[in-house]
CSV table of C-alpha atoms and ligand atoms in Angstrom, one decimal:
chain,number,residue,atom,x,y,z
A,64,MET,CA,0.0,0.0,0.0
A,65,TYR,CA,1.2,3.5,-0.7
A,66,LEU,CA,0.1,6.8,0.9
A,67,ALA,CA,-0.3,9.7,-1.4
A,68,ASP,CA,2.0,12.7,-0.6
A,69,GLU,CA,-0.7,15.2,-1.7
A,70,ILE,CA,-2.6,15.2,1.6
A,71,ASP,CA,-2.9,17.4,4.6
A,72,VAL,CA,-4.3,16.6,8.1
A,73,ILE,CA,-6.1,19.3,9.9
A,74,PRO,CA,-7.0,18.5,13.5
A,75,LEU,CA,-10.7,19.2,14.2
A,76,ASN,CA,-11.3,18.0,17.8
A,77,GLU,CA,-10.1,15.3,20.2
A,78,GLN,CA,-11.5,12.5,18.2
A,79,GLU,CA,-11.4,13.6,14.5
A,80,ASP,CA,-9.2,15.1,11.9
A,81,LEU,CA,-10.0,16.6,8.5
A,82,LEU,CA,-8.2,14.8,5.8
A,83,LEU,CA,-7.6,16.7,2.5
A,84,ASN,CA,-6.5,15.3,-0.7
A,85,TYR,CA,-5.1,17.6,-3.4
A,86,LEU,CA,-4.9,14.8,-5.9
A,87,SER,CA,-8.5,13.9,-6.0
A,88,GLY,CA,-10.2,16.9,-4.4
A,89,ALA,CA,-11.6,14.8,-1.6
A,90,ALA,CA,-12.1,16.0,2.0
A,91,ASP,CA,-13.1,13.7,4.8
A,92,ILE,CA,-13.6,13.8,8.5
A,93,ILE,CA,-11.8,10.8,9.9
A,94,ASP,CA,-11.2,9.2,13.3
A,95,LYS,CA,-7.8,10.3,14.6
A,96,ASN,CA,-6.7,6.7,15.2
A,97,ILE,CA,-7.2,5.8,11.6
A,98,VAL,CA,-5.3,8.9,10.5
A,99,LYS,CA,-2.4,7.9,12.8
A,100,GLN,CA,-2.4,4.4,11.3
A,101,LEU,CA,-2.2,5.9,7.9
A,102,LEU,CA,0.6,8.3,8.7
A,103,ASP,CA,2.5,5.5,10.4
A,104,LYS,CA,1.9,3.4,7.3
A,105,LYS,CA,0.3,0.7,9.4
A,106,PHE,CA,-2.1,-0.1,6.6
A,107,ASP,CA,-2.8,-3.6,7.9
A,108,ASP,CA,-4.4,-2.1,11.1
A,109,VAL,CA,-7.1,-0.3,9.0
A,110,SER,CA,-10.3,-2.2,8.4
A,111,GLN,CA,-10.9,-3.6,4.9
A,112,GLU,CA,-14.0,-1.4,4.5
A,113,ILE,CA,-12.2,1.8,5.3
A,114,THR,CA,-9.2,0.8,3.2
A,115,GLU,CA,-11.4,0.5,0.2
A,116,GLN,CA,-12.9,3.9,0.8
A,117,LEU,CA,-9.5,5.5,1.2
A,118,LYS,CA,-8.4,3.9,-2.0
A,119,ASP,CA,-11.5,5.0,-3.8
A,120,ARG,CA,-10.8,8.6,-2.7
A,121,LYS,CA,-7.1,8.3,-3.7
A,122,TYR,CA,-5.6,8.7,-0.3
A,123,ILE,CA,-3.9,5.4,-0.7
A,124,PHE,CA,-2.9,3.3,-3.7
A,125,ASP,CA,-2.0,-0.4,-4.1
A,126,ASN,CA,1.6,0.6,-4.6
A,127,LYS,CA,3.9,3.4,-5.6
A,128,GLU,CA,3.6,2.6,-9.3
A,129,SER,CA,-0.2,2.8,-9.3
A,130,LYS,CA,0.1,6.2,-7.7
A,131,ILE,CA,2.7,7.4,-10.2
A,132,LEU,CA,0.4,6.2,-13.0
A,133,PHE,CA,-2.6,8.0,-11.6
A,134,GLU,CA,-0.6,11.2,-11.3
A,135,LYS,CA,0.7,10.8,-14.9
A,136,SER,CA,-2.7,10.2,-16.3
A,137,LEU,CA,-4.0,13.3,-14.5
A,138,LYS,CA,-1.2,15.4,-15.9
A,139,ASP,CA,-1.7,14.1,-19.4
A,140,LYS,CA,-5.4,14.8,-19.2
A,141,LEU,CA,-4.8,18.4,-17.9
A,142,GLU,CA,-2.2,19.1,-20.5
A,143,PHE,CA,-4.6,17.9,-23.2
A,144,LEU,CA,-7.4,20.1,-21.9
A,145,GLU,CA,-5.3,23.2,-21.2
A,146,ARG,CA,-3.6,23.1,-24.7
A,147,ARG,CA,-7.1,23.0,-26.3
A,148,GLN,CA,-8.5,25.8,-24.2
A,149,VAL,CA,-9.5,28.4,-26.8
A,150,PRO,CA,-7.8,31.8,-26.9
A,151,ASN,CA,-9.2,34.7,-25.0
A,152,PHE,CA,-8.4,38.4,-25.6
A,153,LEU,CA,-8.5,41.6,-23.7
A,154,ILE,CA,-8.7,44.9,-25.5
A,155,ILE,CA,-7.4,48.1,-24.0
A,156,PRO,CA,-9.0,51.0,-25.9
A,157,THR,CA,-7.4,53.6,-23.7
A,158,TYR,CA,-5.2,54.1,-20.6
A,159,ASN,CA,-7.1,57.2,-19.6
A,160,CYS,CA,-9.5,57.1,-16.8
A,161,ASN,CA,-12.2,59.3,-15.3
A,162,LEU,CA,-11.2,58.4,-11.8
A,163,ARG,CA,-8.0,58.8,-9.8
A,164,CYS,CA,-8.1,55.7,-7.5
A,165,ILE,CA,-5.4,56.1,-4.9
A,166,TYR,CA,-4.0,52.6,-5.5
A,167,CYS,CA,-4.2,52.4,-9.3
A,168,TYR,CA,-1.3,50.3,-10.6
A,169,GLU,CA,-1.6,51.6,-14.1
A,170,GLN,CA,-0.5,55.0,-13.1
A,171,LYS,CA,2.9,53.6,-12.2
A,172,TYR,CA,3.7,53.1,-15.9
A,173,LYS,CA,3.0,56.7,-17.0
A,174,ILE,CA,1.4,55.3,-20.0
A,175,GLY,CA,0.9,58.5,-21.9
A,176,LYS,CA,-1.2,60.1,-24.5
A,177,GLU,CA,-4.2,59.0,-26.5
A,178,ASN,CA,-4.7,58.0,-30.1
A,179,LEU,CA,-1.6,57.8,-32.2
A,180,TYR,CA,-3.2,57.3,-35.7
A,181,GLU,CA,-4.7,59.7,-38.2
A,182,ASP,CA,-7.6,57.4,-38.8
A,183,LYS,CA,-8.9,56.8,-35.2
A,184,TYR,CA,-10.2,53.3,-36.1
A,185,GLU,CA,-7.1,52.1,-37.9
A,186,TRP,CA,-5.7,50.3,-34.8
A,187,VAL,CA,-9.1,48.6,-34.2
A,188,ASP,CA,-9.1,47.0,-37.7
A,189,LYS,CA,-5.5,45.9,-37.2
A,190,LEU,CA,-6.2,44.6,-33.8
A,191,PHE,CA,-9.1,42.4,-35.1
A,192,GLU,CA,-7.0,41.2,-38.0
A,193,SER,CA,-4.4,40.1,-35.4
A,194,ILE,CA,-7.0,38.4,-33.2
A,195,ASN,CA,-8.2,36.4,-36.3
A,196,ILE,CA,-4.6,35.4,-37.1
A,197,LEU,CA,-4.0,34.3,-33.5
A,198,ILE,CA,-7.2,32.2,-33.6
A,199,GLU,CA,-6.3,30.6,-36.9
A,200,ASN,CA,-2.8,29.8,-35.7
A,201,PHE,CA,-4.3,28.2,-32.6
A,202,LYS,CA,-6.7,26.1,-34.7
A,203,LEU,CA,-3.9,24.9,-37.0
A,204,GLU,CA,-1.5,24.1,-34.2
A,205,ASN,CA,-4.0,22.1,-32.3
A,206,LYS,CA,-5.9,20.7,-35.2
A,207,ILE,CA,-9.3,21.7,-33.7
A,208,LYS,CA,-12.4,23.5,-34.8
A,209,VAL,CA,-13.2,26.7,-32.8
A,210,ASP,CA,-16.5,28.5,-33.2
A,211,ASN,CA,-16.3,32.2,-33.0
A,212,ASN,CA,-18.9,32.2,-30.2
A,213,GLU,CA,-16.4,30.3,-28.0
A,214,ILE,CA,-14.1,33.3,-28.2
A,215,TYR,CA,-14.2,35.7,-25.3
A,216,ILE,CA,-13.2,39.3,-25.5
A,217,THR,CA,-12.8,41.6,-22.4
A,218,LEU,CA,-12.8,45.3,-22.7
A,219,MET,CA,-10.8,47.0,-20.0
A,220,GLY,CA,-8.6,50.1,-19.6
A,221,GLY,CA,-7.8,52.6,-18.2
A,222,GLU,CA,-11.6,53.0,-18.2
A,223,PRO,CA,-13.1,51.5,-21.3
A,224,LEU,CA,-16.5,53.2,-20.9
A,225,LEU,CA,-15.5,56.8,-21.1
A,226,TYR,CA,-18.4,58.8,-22.5
A,227,LYS,CA,-16.0,60.8,-24.7
A,228,ASN,CA,-15.0,57.5,-26.4
A,229,ILE,CA,-18.5,56.2,-27.1
A,230,GLU,CA,-18.1,56.2,-30.9
A,231,LEU,CA,-14.9,54.3,-30.7
A,232,ILE,CA,-16.3,51.8,-28.2
A,233,THR,CA,-19.4,51.4,-30.4
A,234,TYR,CA,-17.2,50.6,-33.3
A,235,ILE,CA,-15.3,48.0,-31.3
A,236,ILE,CA,-18.4,46.3,-29.9
A,237,ASN,CA,-20.0,46.2,-33.4
A,238,LYS,CA,-16.8,44.5,-34.7
A,239,ILE,CA,-17.1,42.0,-31.8
A,240,LYS,CA,-20.7,41.3,-32.7
A,241,ASN,CA,-20.0,41.0,-36.4
A,242,TYR,CA,-17.4,38.3,-35.7
A,243,ASN,CA,-19.9,36.7,-33.3
A,244,TYR,CA,-17.5,36.7,-30.4
A,245,LYS,CA,-18.7,37.0,-26.8
A,246,TYR,CA,-17.7,40.0,-24.7
A,247,ASN,CA,-17.7,41.5,-21.3
A,248,VAL,CA,-16.5,44.8,-19.8
A,249,ILE,CA,-14.4,45.7,-16.7
A,250,THR,CA,-15.5,49.2,-15.8
A,251,ASN,CA,-15.4,51.6,-12.9
A,252,GLY,CA,-19.1,52.2,-13.5
A,253,PHE,CA,-18.8,56.0,-13.4
A,254,GLU,CA,-20.3,56.6,-16.9
A,255,LEU,CA,-21.9,53.2,-17.3
A,256,ASP,CA,-25.4,54.7,-17.7
A,257,LYS,CA,-24.3,56.3,-21.0
A,258,TYR,CA,-23.4,52.9,-22.3
A,259,LEU,CA,-26.4,50.8,-21.2
A,260,ASP,CA,-28.3,51.0,-24.5
A,261,LEU,CA,-25.2,49.8,-26.4
A,262,LEU,CA,-24.4,47.0,-23.9
A,263,SER,CA,-28.0,45.7,-23.7
A,264,SER,CA,-28.6,45.8,-27.5
A,265,THR,CA,-25.3,43.9,-28.1
A,266,ASN,CA,-25.9,41.3,-25.4
A,267,VAL,CA,-22.9,41.9,-23.3
A,268,ASP,CA,-22.2,38.7,-21.4
A,269,CYS,CA,-21.4,40.5,-18.1
A,270,ILE,CA,-19.8,43.6,-16.6
A,271,GLN,CA,-17.6,44.0,-13.6
A,272,VAL,CA,-17.7,47.1,-11.5
A,273,THR,CA,-15.6,47.8,-8.4
A,274,VAL,CA,-16.4,49.5,-5.1
A,275,ASP,CA,-14.0,49.9,-2.2
A,276,GLY,CA,-16.4,49.9,0.7
A,277,PRO,CA,-19.4,51.9,1.9
A,278,LYS,CA,-19.8,55.5,0.7
A,279,GLU,CA,-17.6,57.0,3.4
A,280,ILE,CA,-14.7,54.7,2.5
A,281,HIS,CA,-15.2,54.4,-1.3
A,282,ASP,CA,-15.3,58.2,-1.7
A,283,LEU,CA,-11.9,58.5,0.0
A,284,ARG,CA,-10.3,56.0,-2.4
A,285,ARG,CA,-12.1,56.2,-5.7
A,286,ILE,CA,-12.3,59.8,-6.5
A,287,ASP,CA,-12.9,61.7,-9.7
A,288,LYS,CA,-10.5,64.3,-11.3
A,289,ASN,CA,-11.9,67.0,-9.0
A,290,GLY,CA,-11.4,64.9,-5.9
A,291,GLN,CA,-15.1,64.1,-5.5
A,292,GLY,CA,-16.2,60.6,-4.5
A,293,SER,CA,-17.7,58.3,-7.1
A,294,TYR,CA,-19.9,56.1,-4.9
A,295,GLU,CA,-23.4,57.4,-5.5
A,296,LYS,CA,-23.0,57.5,-9.3
A,297,THR,CA,-21.4,54.0,-9.4
A,298,ILE,CA,-24.1,52.4,-7.2
A,299,SER,CA,-26.9,54.1,-9.1
A,300,ASN,CA,-25.4,52.9,-12.4
A,301,ILE,CA,-25.1,49.3,-11.2
A,302,LYS,CA,-28.8,49.5,-10.3
A,303,LYS,CA,-29.6,50.7,-13.8
A,304,ALA,CA,-27.6,47.9,-15.4
A,305,LEU,CA,-29.4,45.4,-13.2
A,306,ASP,CA,-32.8,46.9,-14.2
A,307,ARG,CA,-31.8,45.8,-17.7
A,308,ASN,CA,-30.9,42.3,-16.5
A,309,ILE,CA,-27.2,42.8,-17.3
A,310,LYS,CA,-25.2,40.3,-15.2
A,311,THR,CA,-23.1,42.4,-12.9
A,312,TYR,CA,-20.1,41.3,-10.8
A,313,LEU,CA,-19.5,43.8,-8.0
A,314,ARG,CA,-15.9,43.5,-7.0
A,315,VAL,CA,-15.0,44.9,-3.6
A,316,ASN,CA,-11.3,45.5,-3.2
A,317,ILE,CA,-10.2,44.9,0.3
A,318,ASP,CA,-7.2,45.6,2.4
A,319,GLU,CA,-6.4,46.3,6.1
A,320,SER,CA,-8.0,49.8,6.0
A,321,ASN,CA,-11.5,48.9,4.7
A,322,LEU,CA,-12.1,45.3,5.9
A,323,ASP,CA,-13.9,46.5,9.0
A,324,TYR,CA,-16.4,48.4,6.9
A,325,LEU,CA,-17.7,45.4,5.0
A,326,PRO,CA,-20.9,45.1,7.2
A,327,ASN,CA,-21.8,48.8,6.4
A,328,LEU,CA,-21.2,48.1,2.7
A,329,ALA,CA,-23.3,44.9,2.8
A,330,GLN,CA,-26.1,46.9,4.5
A,331,GLU,CA,-26.0,49.7,1.9
A,332,ILE,CA,-26.0,47.1,-1.0
A,333,MET,CA,-29.0,45.4,0.5
A,334,GLU,CA,-30.7,48.8,0.8
A,335,TYR,CA,-29.9,50.2,-2.6
A,336,ILE,CA,-29.5,47.2,-4.8
A,337,GLY,CA,-30.8,44.1,-3.1
A,338,ILE,CA,-30.4,40.5,-4.2
A,339,SER,CA,-30.8,39.4,-7.8
A,340,LYS,CA,-29.7,36.4,-9.9
A,341,TYR,CA,-27.9,38.9,-12.1
A,342,PHE,CA,-25.9,40.4,-9.3
A,343,ILE,CA,-22.8,38.8,-7.9
A,344,PRO,CA,-20.9,40.8,-5.3
A,345,TYR,CA,-17.5,39.4,-4.3
A,346,ILE,CA,-14.5,40.4,-2.3
A,347,TYR,CA,-11.0,40.7,-3.8
A,348,LEU,CA,-8.0,41.0,-1.6
A,349,LEU,CA,-5.6,43.6,-2.9
A,350,GLN,CA,-2.1,42.0,-2.9
A,351,ASP,CA,0.1,44.9,-4.0
A,352,GLY,CA,0.1,48.4,-2.8
A,353,GLY,CA,0.0,50.1,-6.1
A,354,CYS,CA,0.4,53.9,-5.8
A,355,SER,CA,-0.6,53.8,-2.1
A,356,GLY,CA,2.4,51.6,-1.3
A,357,ASP,CA,2.1,48.4,0.8
A,358,LYS,CA,1.0,50.0,4.0
A,359,ASN,CA,-2.6,48.6,3.9
A,360,ILE,CA,-1.9,45.3,2.4
A,361,ILE,CA,-2.9,42.4,4.6
A,362,ASP,CA,-1.7,38.8,4.2
A,363,GLU,CA,-4.3,36.4,2.9
A,364,VAL,CA,-4.5,34.2,6.0
A,365,SER,CA,-4.9,37.1,8.4
A,366,CYS,CA,-7.5,38.6,6.2
A,367,ILE,CA,-9.5,35.3,6.1
A,368,LYS,CA,-9.3,35.1,9.9
A,369,LYS,CA,-10.5,38.6,10.3
A,370,LEU,CA,-13.2,38.2,7.8
A,371,ILE,CA,-14.5,35.1,9.5
A,372,GLY,CA,-14.7,37.0,12.7
A,373,ILE,CA,-16.6,39.8,11.0
A,374,GLU,CA,-19.0,37.3,9.4
A,375,LYS,CA,-19.8,35.8,12.7
A,376,GLU,CA,-20.7,39.1,14.2
A,377,TYR,CA,-22.4,40.4,11.0
A,378,PRO,CA,-23.9,37.5,9.0
A,379,ILE,CA,-25.0,40.0,6.3
A,380,VAL,CA,-21.4,40.1,5.1
A,381,LYS,CA,-22.0,36.6,3.7
A,382,ILE,CA,-23.6,38.2,0.7
A,383,PHE,CA,-20.1,38.6,-0.6
A,384,ASN,CA,-18.6,35.6,-2.5
A,385,LYS,CA,-15.0,34.9,-1.7
A,386,ARG,CA,-12.1,34.6,-4.1
A,387,PHE,CA,-9.2,33.5,-2.0
A,388,HIS,CA,-6.6,31.0,-3.2
A,389,ALA,CA,-8.0,27.4,-3.3
A,390,GLN,CA,-11.5,28.9,-3.2
A,391,SER,CA,-12.8,26.8,-6.1
A,392,MET,CA,-11.7,23.5,-4.3
A,393,ILE,CA,-13.3,24.7,-1.1
A,394,ASP,CA,-16.5,25.6,-2.9
A,395,ASN,CA,-16.5,22.3,-4.7
A,396,ILE,CA,-16.0,20.4,-1.5
A,397,LEU,CA,-18.9,22.3,0.1
A,398,ASN,CA,-21.2,21.8,-2.9
A,399,GLY,CA,-20.2,18.1,-3.4
A,400,LYS,CA,-18.8,18.9,-6.9
A,401,GLU,CA,-15.8,17.4,-8.6
A,402,ASN,CA,-12.7,19.6,-8.4
A,403,GLU,CA,-11.0,21.0,-11.4
A,404,PHE,CA,-7.3,20.8,-11.3
A,405,LYS,CA,-4.7,22.7,-13.3
A,406,LEU,CA,-1.1,22.6,-14.5
A,407,ARG,CA,-1.0,26.3,-15.2
A,408,ASN,CA,-1.8,29.1,-12.8
A,409,CYS,CA,-4.0,31.2,-15.0
A,410,SER,CA,-5.0,32.3,-18.5
A,411,ALA,CA,-1.8,34.3,-18.9
A,412,CYS,CA,0.0,31.0,-19.1
A,413,LYS,CA,-2.3,29.8,-21.8
A,414,GLU,CA,-3.8,31.4,-24.9
A,415,GLN,CA,-4.5,34.8,-23.4
A,416,TYR,CA,-3.5,37.9,-25.3
A,417,ILE,CA,-4.0,41.5,-24.3
A,418,LEU,CA,-3.9,44.1,-27.1
A,419,ASP,CA,-3.7,47.8,-26.3
A,420,TYR,CA,-4.6,50.7,-28.6
A,421,LYS,CA,-0.9,51.5,-29.0
A,422,GLY,CA,-0.3,48.2,-30.8
A,423,TYR,CA,1.4,46.3,-28.0
A,424,ILE,CA,0.6,42.8,-26.9
A,425,TYR,CA,0.8,41.4,-23.4
A,426,LYS,CA,0.0,38.2,-21.6
A,427,CYS,CA,-1.0,39.3,-18.1
A,428,TRP,CA,-3.5,42.1,-17.5
A,429,PHE,CA,-1.7,43.2,-14.5
A,430,GLY,CA,1.3,44.0,-16.6
A,431,ILE,CA,-0.3,46.2,-19.3
A,432,GLY,CA,1.9,49.1,-20.3
A,433,ASN,CA,4.9,47.5,-18.6
A,434,LYS,CA,7.6,46.5,-21.1
A,435,ASN,CA,8.6,43.5,-18.9
A,436,PHE,CA,5.3,41.9,-19.8
A,437,ASN,CA,5.3,42.9,-23.5
A,438,ILE,CA,5.5,39.9,-25.9
A,439,GLY,CA,4.7,41.5,-29.2
A,440,SER,CA,3.0,44.1,-31.4
A,441,TYR,CA,0.4,44.3,-34.1
A,442,ILE,CA,0.5,47.7,-35.7
A,443,ASN,CA,2.9,46.8,-38.5
A,444,GLY,CA,1.6,43.3,-38.9
A,445,LEU,CA,1.3,40.8,-36.1
A,446,LYS,CA,4.6,40.1,-34.5
A,447,ILE,CA,4.8,37.8,-31.5
A,448,ASN,CA,8.0,37.0,-29.7
A,449,THR,CA,7.5,33.3,-29.9
A,450,LYS,CA,10.2,32.6,-27.4
A,451,LEU,CA,8.6,34.9,-24.8
A,452,ASP,CA,5.1,33.6,-25.6
A,453,LEU,CA,6.3,30.0,-25.1
A,454,MET,CA,8.0,30.9,-21.8
A,455,TRP,CA,4.6,31.9,-20.5
A,456,LYS,CA,2.8,28.9,-21.9
A,457,ASN,CA,5.4,26.5,-20.7
A,458,ARG,CA,5.4,27.8,-17.2
A,459,ASN,CA,3.6,25.1,-15.3
A,460,ILE,CA,4.0,22.5,-12.6
A,461,ASN,CA,6.0,20.2,-14.9
A,462,THR,CA,8.6,22.8,-15.6
A,463,LEU,CA,8.9,24.7,-12.2
A,464,GLU,CA,11.5,22.8,-10.2
A,465,LYS,CA,9.9,23.4,-6.7
A,466,CYS,CA,6.4,22.7,-8.0
A,467,LYS,CA,7.2,19.3,-9.4
A,468,GLU,CA,7.3,17.8,-5.9
A,469,CYS,CA,4.8,20.1,-4.2
A,470,LYS,CA,1.7,18.6,-2.7
A,471,TYR,CA,-0.4,21.6,-3.8
A,472,LYS,CA,0.7,21.6,-7.4
A,473,PHE,CA,-2.6,20.5,-9.0
A,474,ILE,CA,-4.5,23.3,-7.2
A,475,CYS,CA,-1.9,25.9,-7.6
A,476,GLY,CA,-0.3,25.8,-11.0
A,477,GLY,CA,2.9,27.6,-9.9
A,478,GLY,CA,1.4,30.9,-8.6
A,479,CYS,CA,0.9,34.3,-10.1
A,480,VAL,CA,3.5,35.4,-12.6
A,481,SER,CA,2.8,39.1,-12.3
A,482,HIS,CA,4.1,39.2,-8.7
A,483,ILE,CA,7.2,37.2,-9.7
A,484,ILE,CA,8.1,39.6,-12.5
A,485,GLN,CA,7.3,42.7,-10.5
A,486,SER,CA,9.6,41.5,-7.7
A,487,GLY,CA,12.4,41.3,-10.3
A,488,ASN,CA,12.4,37.5,-10.8
A,489,GLU,CA,12.4,35.4,-13.9
A,490,LEU,CA,9.3,33.5,-15.1
A,491,ASN,CA,10.7,30.2,-14.0
A,492,LYS,CA,10.3,31.0,-10.4
A,493,GLU,CA,7.4,29.8,-8.3
A,494,ARG,CA,5.2,31.9,-6.1
A,495,CYS,CA,3.9,29.9,-3.2
A,496,VAL,CA,0.7,30.3,-1.2
A,497,ASP,CA,0.0,29.0,2.3
A,498,TYR,CA,-2.7,26.6,1.2
A,499,LYS,CA,-2.8,24.6,4.4
A,500,SER,CA,-3.6,27.6,6.5
A,501,ILE,CA,-6.2,28.8,4.0
A,502,PHE,CA,-8.0,25.4,4.1
A,503,LYS,CA,-7.7,25.4,7.9
A,504,GLU,CA,-9.4,28.7,8.2
A,505,LEU,CA,-11.9,28.8,5.4
A,506,LEU,CA,-13.0,25.2,5.1
A,507,VAL,CA,-13.0,24.3,8.7
A,508,ASN,CA,-15.0,27.4,9.5
A,509,GLU,CA,-17.6,26.6,6.8
A,510,CYS,CA,-18.1,22.9,7.4
A,511,CYS,CA,-16.9,21.8,10.7
A,512,GLN,CA,-17.8,24.4,13.4
B,121,LIG,S1,-0.2,36.2,-13.8
B,121,LIG,FE1,-1.3,36.8,-11.9
B,121,LIG,S2,-2.0,38.9,-12.3
B,121,LIG,FE2,-1.5,38.0,-14.3
B,121,LIG,S3,-3.4,37.1,-15.1
B,121,LIG,FE3,-2.3,35.5,-14.0
B,121,LIG,S4,-3.1,35.5,-11.9
B,121,LIG,FE4,-3.6,37.5,-12.9
B,122,LIG,S1,4.1,27.7,-6.5
B,122,LIG,FE1,4.7,26.9,-4.5
B,122,LIG,S2,2.7,26.2,-3.6
B,122,LIG,FE2,2.4,26.5,-5.8
B,122,LIG,S3,2.8,24.4,-6.7
B,122,LIG,FE3,4.7,25.6,-6.8
B,122,LIG,S4,5.8,25.0,-5.0
B,122,LIG,FE4,3.7,24.5,-4.6
């Protein structure tokens, strides 16, 4: 018998432990004595019935070879699926913004002036030609059919929905619809009302709007050019989007300074917006200080602990979905669903391309405007630095030395590249997360207390 390495044991009480399996996605509450027999490798002491269950849930295998085979077949399956994942694109029509959020990372790159071309739509036509070439190359390389309605395009900025750019954005969205691609928009919501006719009539898939807390906090952080808060306009525009049944994700950026205000925000949301199947509020932990430095950044585990305390005191805060690391495995366990594993951290390590209006191409949306993330251009014909593109695509748990042997590899994928590059490291470095503590805090809190 062989015990899988990809497990964690989290003590629950005097009799039981929570056993987690990062190879199968299983989680089980088990008698401490059995756990001890397993960890001591005294498999003969475990009853036949329990042994079969443990084998079935991939905690133990008949021998080391069968475990290696299982792992290999999982890797092969994931490689097959990830290679065939269709390309997705982000379009940056401007780096300008109508807000001056105090933490905005894009300001760091001093991205500069607007349109560079005599014909203001020239870059758009070139951009869509390049998207077509990238899709065709993908189809040829992988020998698969891709329908245009499988292709996703995200509009982001700067702020993509500036009213002064409405003609340009209408031109872009009409192109998207003519090609039959799907699209969504990441916006600050400030001038969203001016775009609602366009978004509804072209069936936008969803929009994402950000708030930073209740009015008193949001208005300190997300201010307009004149230093005025943007809260009321943003919330009222979200309401208008929901009135048109536009699926709206409300992202709440959190850090040390606004965490305590989540109950007030939840209260205001319930009052002004309410619950709807089209409305998905979620919290997002800011992990880099941007222009405001790192002074308010809180580490993930401390944030989770604090949040759980807040939720206990103010259950209304549970209206916010969570997006912490390993969240999908935790949600799958709680909902009895099969877990989805991965070899690569995120879309940036697959077929994701971000094209800005200046003609540059990037892989990760956190690196737009930053030359360290640039992998090509399209203004004078599509030019991709294949070596760089492949470095992103080949960055996975099979190529990162430390990840190869890590028990969390199939839920992690090697960590966020953006943070690695920004801290001056090469792509082939891993970025670890304290998964055990996250499971201990989040899962144990949800299911076992
Ligand atoms: S590398 Fe990090 S920041 Fe960039 S897309 Fe992936 S997860 Fe996001
Ligand atoms: S990045 Fe760290 S935690 Fe993630 S798989 Fe690699 S070694 Fe494990």
